[in-house]
Short mmCIF file of C-alpha atoms and ligand atoms in Angstrom, two decimals:
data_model
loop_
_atom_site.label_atom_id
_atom_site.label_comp_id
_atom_site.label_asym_id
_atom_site.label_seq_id
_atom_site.Cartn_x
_atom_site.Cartn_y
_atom_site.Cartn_z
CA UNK A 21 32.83 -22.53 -107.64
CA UNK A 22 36.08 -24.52 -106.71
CA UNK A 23 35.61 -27.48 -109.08
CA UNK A 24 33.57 -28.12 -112.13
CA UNK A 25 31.50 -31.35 -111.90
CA UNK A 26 28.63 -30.91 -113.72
CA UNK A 27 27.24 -27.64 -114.96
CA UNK A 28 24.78 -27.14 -111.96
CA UNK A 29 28.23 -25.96 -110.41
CA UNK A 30 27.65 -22.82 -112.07
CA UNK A 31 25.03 -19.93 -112.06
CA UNK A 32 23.80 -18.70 -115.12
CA UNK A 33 25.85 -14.81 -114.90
CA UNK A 34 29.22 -17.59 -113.96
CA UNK A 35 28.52 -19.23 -117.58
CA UNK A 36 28.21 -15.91 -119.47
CA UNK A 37 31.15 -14.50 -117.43
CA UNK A 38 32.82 -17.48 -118.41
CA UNK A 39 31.81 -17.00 -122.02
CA UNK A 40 32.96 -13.26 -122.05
CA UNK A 41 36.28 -14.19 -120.86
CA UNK A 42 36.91 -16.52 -123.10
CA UNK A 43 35.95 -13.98 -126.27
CA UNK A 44 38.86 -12.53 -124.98
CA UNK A 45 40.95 -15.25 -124.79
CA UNK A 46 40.40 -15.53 -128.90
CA UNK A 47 43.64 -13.38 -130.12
CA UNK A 48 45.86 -15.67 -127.43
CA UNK A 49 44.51 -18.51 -128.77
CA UNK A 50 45.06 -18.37 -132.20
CA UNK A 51 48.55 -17.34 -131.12
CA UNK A 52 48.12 -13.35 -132.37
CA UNK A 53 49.11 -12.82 -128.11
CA UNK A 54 51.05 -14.18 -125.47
CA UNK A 55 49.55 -13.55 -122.19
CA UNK A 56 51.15 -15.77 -119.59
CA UNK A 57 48.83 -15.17 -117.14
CA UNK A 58 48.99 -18.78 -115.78
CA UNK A 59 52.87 -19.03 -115.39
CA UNK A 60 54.21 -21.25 -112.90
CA UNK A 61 51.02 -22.95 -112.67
CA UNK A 62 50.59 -26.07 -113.08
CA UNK A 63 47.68 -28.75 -114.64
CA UNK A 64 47.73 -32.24 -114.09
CA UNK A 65 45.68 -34.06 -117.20
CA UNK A 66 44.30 -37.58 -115.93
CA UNK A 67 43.38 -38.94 -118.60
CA UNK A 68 41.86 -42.82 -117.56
CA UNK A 69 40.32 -43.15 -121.14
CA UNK A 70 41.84 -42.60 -124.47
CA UNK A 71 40.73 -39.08 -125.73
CA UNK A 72 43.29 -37.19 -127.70
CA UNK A 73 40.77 -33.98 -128.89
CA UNK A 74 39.79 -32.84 -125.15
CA UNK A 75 42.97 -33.81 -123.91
CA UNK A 76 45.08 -31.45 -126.12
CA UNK A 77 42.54 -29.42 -126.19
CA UNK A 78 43.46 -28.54 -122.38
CA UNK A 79 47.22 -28.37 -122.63
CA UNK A 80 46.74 -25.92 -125.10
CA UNK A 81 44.68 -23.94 -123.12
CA UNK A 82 47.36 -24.22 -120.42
CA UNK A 83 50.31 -23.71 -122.40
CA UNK A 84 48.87 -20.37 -124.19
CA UNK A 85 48.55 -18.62 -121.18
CA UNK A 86 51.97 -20.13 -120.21
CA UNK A 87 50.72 -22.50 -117.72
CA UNK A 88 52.42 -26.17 -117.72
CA UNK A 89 50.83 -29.57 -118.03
CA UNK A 90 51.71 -32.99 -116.43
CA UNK A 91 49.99 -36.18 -118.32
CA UNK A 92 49.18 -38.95 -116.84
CA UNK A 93 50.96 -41.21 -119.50
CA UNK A 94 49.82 -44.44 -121.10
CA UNK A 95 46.57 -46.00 -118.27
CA UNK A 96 47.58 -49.55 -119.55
CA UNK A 97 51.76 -48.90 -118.03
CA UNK A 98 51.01 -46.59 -115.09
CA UNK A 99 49.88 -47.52 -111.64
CA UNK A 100 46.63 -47.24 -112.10
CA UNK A 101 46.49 -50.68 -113.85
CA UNK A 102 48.12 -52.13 -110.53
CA UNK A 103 44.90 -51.63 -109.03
CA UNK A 104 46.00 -48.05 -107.28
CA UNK A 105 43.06 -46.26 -106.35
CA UNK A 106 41.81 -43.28 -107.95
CA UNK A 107 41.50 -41.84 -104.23
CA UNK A 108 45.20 -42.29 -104.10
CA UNK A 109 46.01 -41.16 -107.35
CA UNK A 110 44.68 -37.66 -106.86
CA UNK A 111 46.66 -37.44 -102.73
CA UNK A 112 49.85 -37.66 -105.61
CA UNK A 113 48.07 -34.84 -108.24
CA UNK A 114 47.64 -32.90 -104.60
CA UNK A 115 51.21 -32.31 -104.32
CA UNK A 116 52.33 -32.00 -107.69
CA UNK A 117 49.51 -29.49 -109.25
CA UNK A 118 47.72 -26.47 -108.91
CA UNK A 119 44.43 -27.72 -110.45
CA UNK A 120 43.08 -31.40 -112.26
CA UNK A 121 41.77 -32.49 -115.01
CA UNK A 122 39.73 -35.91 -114.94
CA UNK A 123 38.00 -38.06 -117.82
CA UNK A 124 37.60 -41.55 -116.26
CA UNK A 125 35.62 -44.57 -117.59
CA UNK A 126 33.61 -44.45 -114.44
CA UNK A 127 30.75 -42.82 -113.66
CA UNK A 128 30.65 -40.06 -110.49
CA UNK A 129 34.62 -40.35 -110.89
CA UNK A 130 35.41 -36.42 -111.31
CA UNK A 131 32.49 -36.26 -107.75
CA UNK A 132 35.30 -38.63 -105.91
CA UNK A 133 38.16 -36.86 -107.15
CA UNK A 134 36.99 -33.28 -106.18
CA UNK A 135 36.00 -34.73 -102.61
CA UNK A 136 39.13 -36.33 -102.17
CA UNK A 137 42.01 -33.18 -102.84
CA UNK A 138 41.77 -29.45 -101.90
CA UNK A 139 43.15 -28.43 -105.47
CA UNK A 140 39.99 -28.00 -108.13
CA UNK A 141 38.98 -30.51 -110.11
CA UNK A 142 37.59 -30.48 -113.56
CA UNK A 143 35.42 -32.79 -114.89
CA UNK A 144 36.09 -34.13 -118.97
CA UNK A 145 33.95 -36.79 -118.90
CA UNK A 146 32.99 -39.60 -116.33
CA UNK A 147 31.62 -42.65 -117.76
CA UNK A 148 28.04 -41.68 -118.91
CA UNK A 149 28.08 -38.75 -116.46
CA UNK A 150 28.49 -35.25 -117.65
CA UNK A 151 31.25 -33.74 -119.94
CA UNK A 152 30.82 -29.95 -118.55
CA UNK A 153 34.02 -27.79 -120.46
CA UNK A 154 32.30 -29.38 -123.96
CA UNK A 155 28.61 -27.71 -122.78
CA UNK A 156 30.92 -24.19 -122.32
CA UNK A 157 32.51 -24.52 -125.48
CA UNK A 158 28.97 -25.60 -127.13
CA UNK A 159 27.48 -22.55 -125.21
CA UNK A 160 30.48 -20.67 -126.74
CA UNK A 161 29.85 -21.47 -130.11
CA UNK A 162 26.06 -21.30 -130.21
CA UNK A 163 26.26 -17.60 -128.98
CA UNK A 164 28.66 -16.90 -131.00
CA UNK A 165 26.73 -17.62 -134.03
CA UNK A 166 23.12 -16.64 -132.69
CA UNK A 167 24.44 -13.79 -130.66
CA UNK A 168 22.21 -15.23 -127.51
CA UNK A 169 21.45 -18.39 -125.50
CA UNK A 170 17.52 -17.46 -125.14
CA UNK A 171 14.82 -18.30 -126.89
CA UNK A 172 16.45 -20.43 -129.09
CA UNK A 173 14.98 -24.33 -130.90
CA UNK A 174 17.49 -26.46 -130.17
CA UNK A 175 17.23 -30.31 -131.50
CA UNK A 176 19.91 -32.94 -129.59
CA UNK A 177 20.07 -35.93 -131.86
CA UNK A 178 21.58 -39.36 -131.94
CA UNK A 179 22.97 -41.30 -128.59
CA UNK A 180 21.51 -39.38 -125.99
CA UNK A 181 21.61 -42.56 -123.56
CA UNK A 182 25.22 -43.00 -123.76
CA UNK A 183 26.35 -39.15 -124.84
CA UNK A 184 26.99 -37.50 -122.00
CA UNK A 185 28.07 -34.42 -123.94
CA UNK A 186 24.50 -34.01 -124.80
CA UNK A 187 23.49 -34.73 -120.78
CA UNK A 188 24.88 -31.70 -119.53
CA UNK A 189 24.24 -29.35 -122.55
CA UNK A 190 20.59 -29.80 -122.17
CA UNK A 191 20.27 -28.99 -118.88
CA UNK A 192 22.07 -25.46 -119.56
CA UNK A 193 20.34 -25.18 -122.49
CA UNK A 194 17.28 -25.06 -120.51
CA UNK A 195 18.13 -22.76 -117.93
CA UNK A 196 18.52 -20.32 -120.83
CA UNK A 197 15.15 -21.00 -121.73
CA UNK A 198 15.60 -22.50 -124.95
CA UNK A 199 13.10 -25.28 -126.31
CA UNK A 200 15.00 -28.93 -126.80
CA UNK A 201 13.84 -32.06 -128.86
CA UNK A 202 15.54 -35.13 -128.23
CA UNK A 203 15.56 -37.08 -131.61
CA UNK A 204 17.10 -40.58 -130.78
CA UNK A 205 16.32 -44.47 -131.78
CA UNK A 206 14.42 -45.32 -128.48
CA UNK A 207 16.74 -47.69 -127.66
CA UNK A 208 18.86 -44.98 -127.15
CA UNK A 209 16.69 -41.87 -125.55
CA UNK A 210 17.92 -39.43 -123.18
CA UNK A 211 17.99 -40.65 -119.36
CA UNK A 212 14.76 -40.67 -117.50
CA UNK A 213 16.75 -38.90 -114.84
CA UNK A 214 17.69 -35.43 -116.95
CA UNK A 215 14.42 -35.62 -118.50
CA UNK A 216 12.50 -35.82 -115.16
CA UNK A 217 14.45 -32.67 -113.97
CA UNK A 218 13.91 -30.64 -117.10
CA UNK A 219 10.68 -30.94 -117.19
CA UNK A 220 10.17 -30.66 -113.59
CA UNK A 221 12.10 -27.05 -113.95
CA UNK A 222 9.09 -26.43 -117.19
CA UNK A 223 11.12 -26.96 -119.90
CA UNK A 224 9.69 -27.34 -123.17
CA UNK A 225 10.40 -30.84 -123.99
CA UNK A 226 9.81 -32.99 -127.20
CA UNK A 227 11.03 -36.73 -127.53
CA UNK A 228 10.83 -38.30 -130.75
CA UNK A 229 12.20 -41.21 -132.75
CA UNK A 230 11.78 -38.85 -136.20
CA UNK A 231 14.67 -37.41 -137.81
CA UNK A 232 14.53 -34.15 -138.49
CA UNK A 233 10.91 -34.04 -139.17
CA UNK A 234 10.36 -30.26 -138.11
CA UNK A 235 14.31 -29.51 -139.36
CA UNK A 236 12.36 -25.35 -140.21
CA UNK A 237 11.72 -24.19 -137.08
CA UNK A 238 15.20 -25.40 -135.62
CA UNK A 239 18.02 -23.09 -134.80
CA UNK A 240 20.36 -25.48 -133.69
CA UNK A 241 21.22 -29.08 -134.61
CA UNK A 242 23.45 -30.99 -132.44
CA UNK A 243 24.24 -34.22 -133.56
CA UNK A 244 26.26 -36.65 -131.46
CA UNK A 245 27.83 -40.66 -132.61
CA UNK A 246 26.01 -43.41 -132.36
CA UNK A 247 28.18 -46.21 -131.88
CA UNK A 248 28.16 -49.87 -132.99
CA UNK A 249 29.14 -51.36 -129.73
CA UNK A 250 25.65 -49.60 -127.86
CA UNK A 251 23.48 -52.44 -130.18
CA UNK A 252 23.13 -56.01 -129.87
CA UNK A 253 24.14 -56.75 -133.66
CA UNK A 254 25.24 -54.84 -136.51
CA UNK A 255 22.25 -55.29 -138.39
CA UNK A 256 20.50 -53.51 -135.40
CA UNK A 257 23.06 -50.64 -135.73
CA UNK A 258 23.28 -50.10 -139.65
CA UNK A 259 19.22 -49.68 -139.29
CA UNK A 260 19.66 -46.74 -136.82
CA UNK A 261 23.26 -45.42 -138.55
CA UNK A 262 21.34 -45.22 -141.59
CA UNK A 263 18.55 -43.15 -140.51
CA UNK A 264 20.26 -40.57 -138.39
CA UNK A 265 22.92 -39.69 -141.09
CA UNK A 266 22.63 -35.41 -142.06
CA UNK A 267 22.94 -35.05 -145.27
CA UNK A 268 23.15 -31.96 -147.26
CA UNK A 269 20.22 -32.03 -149.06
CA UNK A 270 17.92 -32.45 -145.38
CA UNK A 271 19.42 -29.21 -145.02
CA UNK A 272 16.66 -27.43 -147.75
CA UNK A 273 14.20 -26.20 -145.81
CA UNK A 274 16.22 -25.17 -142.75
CA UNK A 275 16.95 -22.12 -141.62
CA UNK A 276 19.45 -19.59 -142.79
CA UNK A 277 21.34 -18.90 -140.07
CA UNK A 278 20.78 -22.43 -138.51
CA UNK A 279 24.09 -24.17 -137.55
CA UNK A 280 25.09 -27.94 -137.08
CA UNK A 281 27.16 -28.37 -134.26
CA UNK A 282 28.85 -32.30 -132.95
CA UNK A 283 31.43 -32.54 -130.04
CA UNK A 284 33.44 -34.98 -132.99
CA UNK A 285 34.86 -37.23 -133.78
CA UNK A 286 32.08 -38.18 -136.23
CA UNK A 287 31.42 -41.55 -137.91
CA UNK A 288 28.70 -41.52 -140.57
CA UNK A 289 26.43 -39.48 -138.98
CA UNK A 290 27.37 -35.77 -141.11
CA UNK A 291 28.04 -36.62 -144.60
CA UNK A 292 30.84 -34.83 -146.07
CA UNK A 293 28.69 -32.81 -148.16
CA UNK A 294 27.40 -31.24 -145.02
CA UNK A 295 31.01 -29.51 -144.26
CA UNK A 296 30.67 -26.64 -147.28
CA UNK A 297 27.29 -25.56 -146.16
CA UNK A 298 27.20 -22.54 -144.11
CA UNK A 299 25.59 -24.44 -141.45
CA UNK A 300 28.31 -26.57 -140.58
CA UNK A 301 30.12 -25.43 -137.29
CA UNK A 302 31.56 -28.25 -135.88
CA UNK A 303 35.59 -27.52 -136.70
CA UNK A 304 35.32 -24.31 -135.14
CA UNK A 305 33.54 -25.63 -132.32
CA UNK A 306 36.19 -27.77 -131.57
CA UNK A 307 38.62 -24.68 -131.58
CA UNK A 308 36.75 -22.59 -128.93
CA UNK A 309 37.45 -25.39 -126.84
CA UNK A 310 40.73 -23.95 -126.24
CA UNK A 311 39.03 -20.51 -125.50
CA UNK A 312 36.68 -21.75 -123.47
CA UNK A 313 38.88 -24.20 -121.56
CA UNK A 314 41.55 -21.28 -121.38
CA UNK A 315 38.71 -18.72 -119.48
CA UNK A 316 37.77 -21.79 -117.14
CA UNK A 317 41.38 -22.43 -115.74
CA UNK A 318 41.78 -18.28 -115.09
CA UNK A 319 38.18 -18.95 -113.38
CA UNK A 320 38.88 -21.74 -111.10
CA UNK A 321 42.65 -20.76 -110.48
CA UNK A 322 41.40 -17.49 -109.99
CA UNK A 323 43.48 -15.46 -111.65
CA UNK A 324 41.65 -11.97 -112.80
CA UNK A 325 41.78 -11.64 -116.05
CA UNK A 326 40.94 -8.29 -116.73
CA UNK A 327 43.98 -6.64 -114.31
CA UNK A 328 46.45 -9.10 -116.16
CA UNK A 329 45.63 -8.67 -119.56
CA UNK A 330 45.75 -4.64 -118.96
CA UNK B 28 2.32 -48.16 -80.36
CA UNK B 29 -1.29 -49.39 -81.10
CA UNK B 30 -3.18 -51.44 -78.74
CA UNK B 31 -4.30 -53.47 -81.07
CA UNK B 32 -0.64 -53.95 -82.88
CA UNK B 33 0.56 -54.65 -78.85
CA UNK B 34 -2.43 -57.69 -77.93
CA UNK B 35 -1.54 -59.56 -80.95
CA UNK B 36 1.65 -60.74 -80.00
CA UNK B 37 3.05 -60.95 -75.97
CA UNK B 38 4.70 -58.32 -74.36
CA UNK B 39 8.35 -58.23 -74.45
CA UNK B 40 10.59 -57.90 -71.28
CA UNK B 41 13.66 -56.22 -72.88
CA UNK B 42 14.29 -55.32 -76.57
CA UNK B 43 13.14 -53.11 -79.09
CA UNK B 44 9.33 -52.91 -80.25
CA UNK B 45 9.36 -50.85 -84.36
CA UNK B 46 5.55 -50.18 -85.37
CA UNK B 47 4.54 -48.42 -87.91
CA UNK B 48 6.46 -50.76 -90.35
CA UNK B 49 4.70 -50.04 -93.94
CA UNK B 50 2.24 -53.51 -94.47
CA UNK B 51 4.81 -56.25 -96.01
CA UNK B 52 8.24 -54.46 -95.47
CA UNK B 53 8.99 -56.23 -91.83
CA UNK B 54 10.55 -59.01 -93.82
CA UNK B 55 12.84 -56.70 -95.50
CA UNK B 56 13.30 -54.36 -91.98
CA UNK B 57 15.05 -57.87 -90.83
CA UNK B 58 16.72 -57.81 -93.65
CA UNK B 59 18.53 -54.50 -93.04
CA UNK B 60 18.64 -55.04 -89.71
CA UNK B 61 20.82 -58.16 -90.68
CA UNK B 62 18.39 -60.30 -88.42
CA UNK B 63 17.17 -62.48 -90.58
CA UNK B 64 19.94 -64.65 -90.74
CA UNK B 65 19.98 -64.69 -86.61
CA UNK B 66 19.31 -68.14 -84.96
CA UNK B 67 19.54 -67.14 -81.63
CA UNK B 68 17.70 -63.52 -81.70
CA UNK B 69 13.53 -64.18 -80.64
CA UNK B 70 11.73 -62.15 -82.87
CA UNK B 71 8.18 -61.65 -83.61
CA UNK B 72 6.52 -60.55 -86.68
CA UNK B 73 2.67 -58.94 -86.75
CA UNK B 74 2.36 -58.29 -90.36
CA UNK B 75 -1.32 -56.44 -91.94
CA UNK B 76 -2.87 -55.39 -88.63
CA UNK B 77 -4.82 -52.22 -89.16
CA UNK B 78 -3.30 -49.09 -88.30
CA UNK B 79 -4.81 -45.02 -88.13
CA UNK B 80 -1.96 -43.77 -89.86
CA UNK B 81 -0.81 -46.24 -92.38
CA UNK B 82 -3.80 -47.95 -92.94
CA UNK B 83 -1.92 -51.59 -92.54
CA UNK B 84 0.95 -51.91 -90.98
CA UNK B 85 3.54 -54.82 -89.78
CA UNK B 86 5.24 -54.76 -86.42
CA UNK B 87 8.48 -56.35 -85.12
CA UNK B 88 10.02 -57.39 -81.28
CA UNK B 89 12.97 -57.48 -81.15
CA UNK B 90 14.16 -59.32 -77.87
CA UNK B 91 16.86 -59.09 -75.76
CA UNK B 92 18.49 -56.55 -78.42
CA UNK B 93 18.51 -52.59 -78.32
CA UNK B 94 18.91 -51.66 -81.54
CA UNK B 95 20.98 -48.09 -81.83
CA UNK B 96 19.64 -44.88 -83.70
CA UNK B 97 22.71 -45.41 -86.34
CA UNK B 98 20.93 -48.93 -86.95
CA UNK B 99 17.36 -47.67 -86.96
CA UNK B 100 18.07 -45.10 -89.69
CA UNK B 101 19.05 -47.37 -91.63
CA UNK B 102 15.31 -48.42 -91.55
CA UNK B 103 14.27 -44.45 -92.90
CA UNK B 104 14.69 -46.07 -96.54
CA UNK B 105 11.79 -48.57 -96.10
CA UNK B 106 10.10 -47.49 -93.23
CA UNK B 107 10.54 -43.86 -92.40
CA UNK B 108 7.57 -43.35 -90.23
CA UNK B 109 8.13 -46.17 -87.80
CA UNK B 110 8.30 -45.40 -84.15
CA UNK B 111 10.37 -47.35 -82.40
CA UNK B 112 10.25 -48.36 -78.05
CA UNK B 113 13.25 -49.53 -76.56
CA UNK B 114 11.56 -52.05 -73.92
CA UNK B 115 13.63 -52.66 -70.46
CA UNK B 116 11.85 -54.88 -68.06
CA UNK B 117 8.25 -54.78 -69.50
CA UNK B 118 8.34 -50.86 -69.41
CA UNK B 119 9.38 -48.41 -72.35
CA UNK B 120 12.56 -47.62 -71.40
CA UNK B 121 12.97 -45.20 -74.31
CA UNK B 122 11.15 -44.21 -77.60
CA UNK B 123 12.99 -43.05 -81.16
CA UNK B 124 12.20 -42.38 -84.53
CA UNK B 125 13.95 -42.71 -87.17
CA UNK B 126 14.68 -40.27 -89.11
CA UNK B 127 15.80 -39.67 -92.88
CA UNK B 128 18.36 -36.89 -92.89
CA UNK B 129 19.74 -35.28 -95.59
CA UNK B 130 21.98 -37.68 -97.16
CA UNK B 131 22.77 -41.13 -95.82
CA UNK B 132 25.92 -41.98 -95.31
CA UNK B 133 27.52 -45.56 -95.46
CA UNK B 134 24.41 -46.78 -94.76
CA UNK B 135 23.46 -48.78 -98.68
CA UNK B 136 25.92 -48.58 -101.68
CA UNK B 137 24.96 -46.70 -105.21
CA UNK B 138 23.24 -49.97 -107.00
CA UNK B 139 25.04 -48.57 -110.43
CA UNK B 140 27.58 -50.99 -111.33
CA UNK B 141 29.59 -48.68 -113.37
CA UNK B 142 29.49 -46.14 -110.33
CA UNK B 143 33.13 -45.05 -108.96
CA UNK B 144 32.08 -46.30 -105.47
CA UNK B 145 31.39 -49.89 -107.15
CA UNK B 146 35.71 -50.46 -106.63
CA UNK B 147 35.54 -51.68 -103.02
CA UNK B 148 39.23 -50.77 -102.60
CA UNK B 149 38.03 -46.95 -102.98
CA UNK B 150 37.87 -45.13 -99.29
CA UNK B 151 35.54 -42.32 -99.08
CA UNK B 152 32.15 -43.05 -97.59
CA UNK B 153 29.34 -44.24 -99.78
CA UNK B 154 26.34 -41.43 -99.61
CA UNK B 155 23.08 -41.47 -100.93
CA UNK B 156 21.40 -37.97 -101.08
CA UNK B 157 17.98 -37.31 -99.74
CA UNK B 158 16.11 -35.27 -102.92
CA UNK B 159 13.05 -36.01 -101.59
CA UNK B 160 11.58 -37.57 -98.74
CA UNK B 161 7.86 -38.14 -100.09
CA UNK B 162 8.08 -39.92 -102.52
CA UNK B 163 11.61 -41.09 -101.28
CA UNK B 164 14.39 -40.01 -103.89
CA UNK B 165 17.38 -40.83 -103.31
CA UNK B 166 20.82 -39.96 -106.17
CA UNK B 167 24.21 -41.20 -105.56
CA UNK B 168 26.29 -38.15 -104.24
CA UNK B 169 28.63 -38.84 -107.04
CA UNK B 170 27.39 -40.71 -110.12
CA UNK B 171 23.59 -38.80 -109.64
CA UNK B 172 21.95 -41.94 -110.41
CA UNK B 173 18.45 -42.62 -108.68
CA UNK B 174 18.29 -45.21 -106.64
CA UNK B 175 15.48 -48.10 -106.98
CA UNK B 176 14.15 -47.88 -103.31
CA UNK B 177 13.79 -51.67 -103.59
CA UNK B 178 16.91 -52.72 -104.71
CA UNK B 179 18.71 -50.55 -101.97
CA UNK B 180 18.70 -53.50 -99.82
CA UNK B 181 20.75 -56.03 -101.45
CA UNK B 182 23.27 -53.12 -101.45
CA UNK B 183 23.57 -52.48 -97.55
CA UNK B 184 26.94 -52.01 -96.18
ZN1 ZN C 404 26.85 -43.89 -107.79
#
């Protein structure tokens, strides 16, 4: 592995190698240890789309192990917006950086970017592509709490046409032989493309337009935004919003150790009641993004973790 | 080429002959071949005759024109079983396939209009790759979106 595109990039013992790195990276990230393992290298964060979670997210994995971090600044000033090419944007992160990071509007962006420079490239998110570091950190969390990635129910609910966190965590999900249902307005189901290939590889696949009907048997419930802008008119929307909003009481006849999971930010679709149930996971999800971000960058920069932490 | 796909229409005396053209698609094997537009290029068209292995088939002359392998593979996304005769005075001169490689490279743009290869101003090559050959699947190499077969060839470079 050289760059991460999408999480085909990686074999099954990469991901849990992955994963057991970044246990160790916990104590570092929560600041209890300084490890400068990365010093003197140095990240370049493109950033062609507003995101301020994933963005952070990776200079604090950089800057914990004592790495350093260029931004792209503000899209709307820099030379992207006079019509520079992305191809020649990343010759420039060539020189300056030891290893990208891309989330661009487009889709098959990161693809380009990775053909076009020598350095590796990691993908955050390209158009309605894939969004591979949030699948580790989701793979991070879910064994974390079920001690495995096998065997387990896992329901994927809300935009699953337009979430491309969701398009890349299925297809992982899968390979670990869990069972998926896609719960989604149809309007907004999963691409015919990732659900050709999962079932082609026998994966246990169940499509339905009803919320949480079989909420018992589920282990894990990842919900993802729906967004106003993906419907024709609002009355359209507030139908669908409506409907796939988790409440606390849905949560009844669930399991006991089933967890809630969404990449955030959320809208409507978690009511706040949700957050003091022990099922809620979602805010620490979002900080083993750090971990998980911080055992990818030792990965791809290949730095060996074990020999420098010792 | 077939006898019978040969008597239907005279013989050439240099050009290319491509038979085996799936039954319909010769309009659209013009098409790619950016021929249909041509005013001064003599073509003919045999369109439905039977055939062994395709059960119908079309079948185009090209004249005075040999058309190179780089253009004929072009043709592997419509017709990937044609057989093609390069015809120099009366006599085949030379017979090719064409042939569907792994990926295809410059040859038709991803149709996905939010696609990174959709800026024309980007420079790396365009490629479609080859997931499978029958039925014909073809995903962008970098968005991964399948391609409609059909609508590859309003997207020809
Ligand atoms: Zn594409």
């Amino acid at each position: 592995m050289t760059s991460l595109i999408t999480m085909d990039d990686l074999t099954n013992e990469e991901i849990i190698s992955i994963l057991d790195i970044a246990e160790q990276m916990l104590p570092i990230a929560r600041g209890e240890a300084y490890t400068p393992i990365l010093s003197g290298k140095v990240l370049a964060n493109l950033f062609f789309e507003p995101s301020t979670r994933t963005r952070m997210s990776f200079e604090a994995a950089m800057k914990r192990l004592g790495g350093s971090v260029l931004n792209l600044g503000d899209v709307s000033t820099s030379s992207v917006v006079k019509g520079e090419t992305l191809f020649d944007t990343m010759q420039m992160m060539d020189g300056y950086a030891d290893i990208a990071v891309i989330r661009h509007p487009r889709q098959g962006a990161a693809k380009y970017s990775s053909d076009a420079v020598e350095i590796p490239v990691i993908n955050a998110g390209d158009g309605a592509g894939h969004h591979p570091t949030q699948t580790l950190l989701d793979l991070f969390t879910i064994r974390k709490c079920h001690g495995t990635l096998e065997g387990l129910q896992v329901a994927l609910v809300g935009d699953l046409r337009y979430g491309r966190t969701v398009h890349s965590l299925s297809g992982a999900l899968a390979r670990f032989g869990s069972s998926l249902t896609f719960i989604s307005p149809s309007s907004l189901s999963m691409p015919r493309e990732i659900v050709q290939d999962l079932r082609n590889s026998g994966v246990d696949i169940v499509e339905t337009e009803d919320f949480l009907g079989s909420i018992e048997s589920l282990d894990v419930i990842y919900m993802t935004r729906i967004q106003k802008e993906r419907f024709p008119d609002e009355e359209e929307y507030r139908k669908v919003a409506g409907v796939f909003c988790l409440t606390a009481k849905d949560l009844v006849n669930a399991k006991k150790n089933m967890i809630i999971m969404h990449p955030l930010p959320r809208v409507n679709e978690i009511a706040p009641d949700v957050d003091s149930t022990p099922h809620a996971k979602y805010f620490e999800q979002a900080f083993y993004g750090v971990v998980a971000r911080m055992a990818l960058l030792c990965r791809l920069l290949e730095v060996d973790v074990q020999e420098a932490i010792e | 080429m077939s006898e019978q796909g040969m008597r239907r229409v005279t013989a050439i005396q240099n050009g290319t002959v491509i038979d085996h053209i799936p039954a319909g698609s010769s309009l659209s094997v013009l098409g790619m071949l950016g021929l249909l537009d041509s005013r001064r290029t003599p073509i003919s068209l045999v369109m439905n005759v039977p055939s062994k292995k395709l059960g119908r088939k079309d079948v185009i002359k090209v004249e005075d024109r040999e058309l190179t392998q780089e253009e004929l593979d072009r043709l592997a996304i419509i017709a990937s079983n044609a057989s093609v005769a390069i015809i120099r005075d009366f006599r085949v001169a030379e017979k090719r396939t064409v042939e569907l490689g792994s990926e295809l490279v410059n040859i038709a743009r991803c149709s996905f209009s939010n696609c990174i290869t959709a800026n024309p101003m980007e420079p790396l090559p365009h490629r479609l790759v080859v997931r499978s050959a029958e039925p014909m699947e073809l995903r962008c190499a970098y968005c991964g979106r399948i391609q409609e077969i059909g609508a590859l060839i309003n997207h020809l470079i």
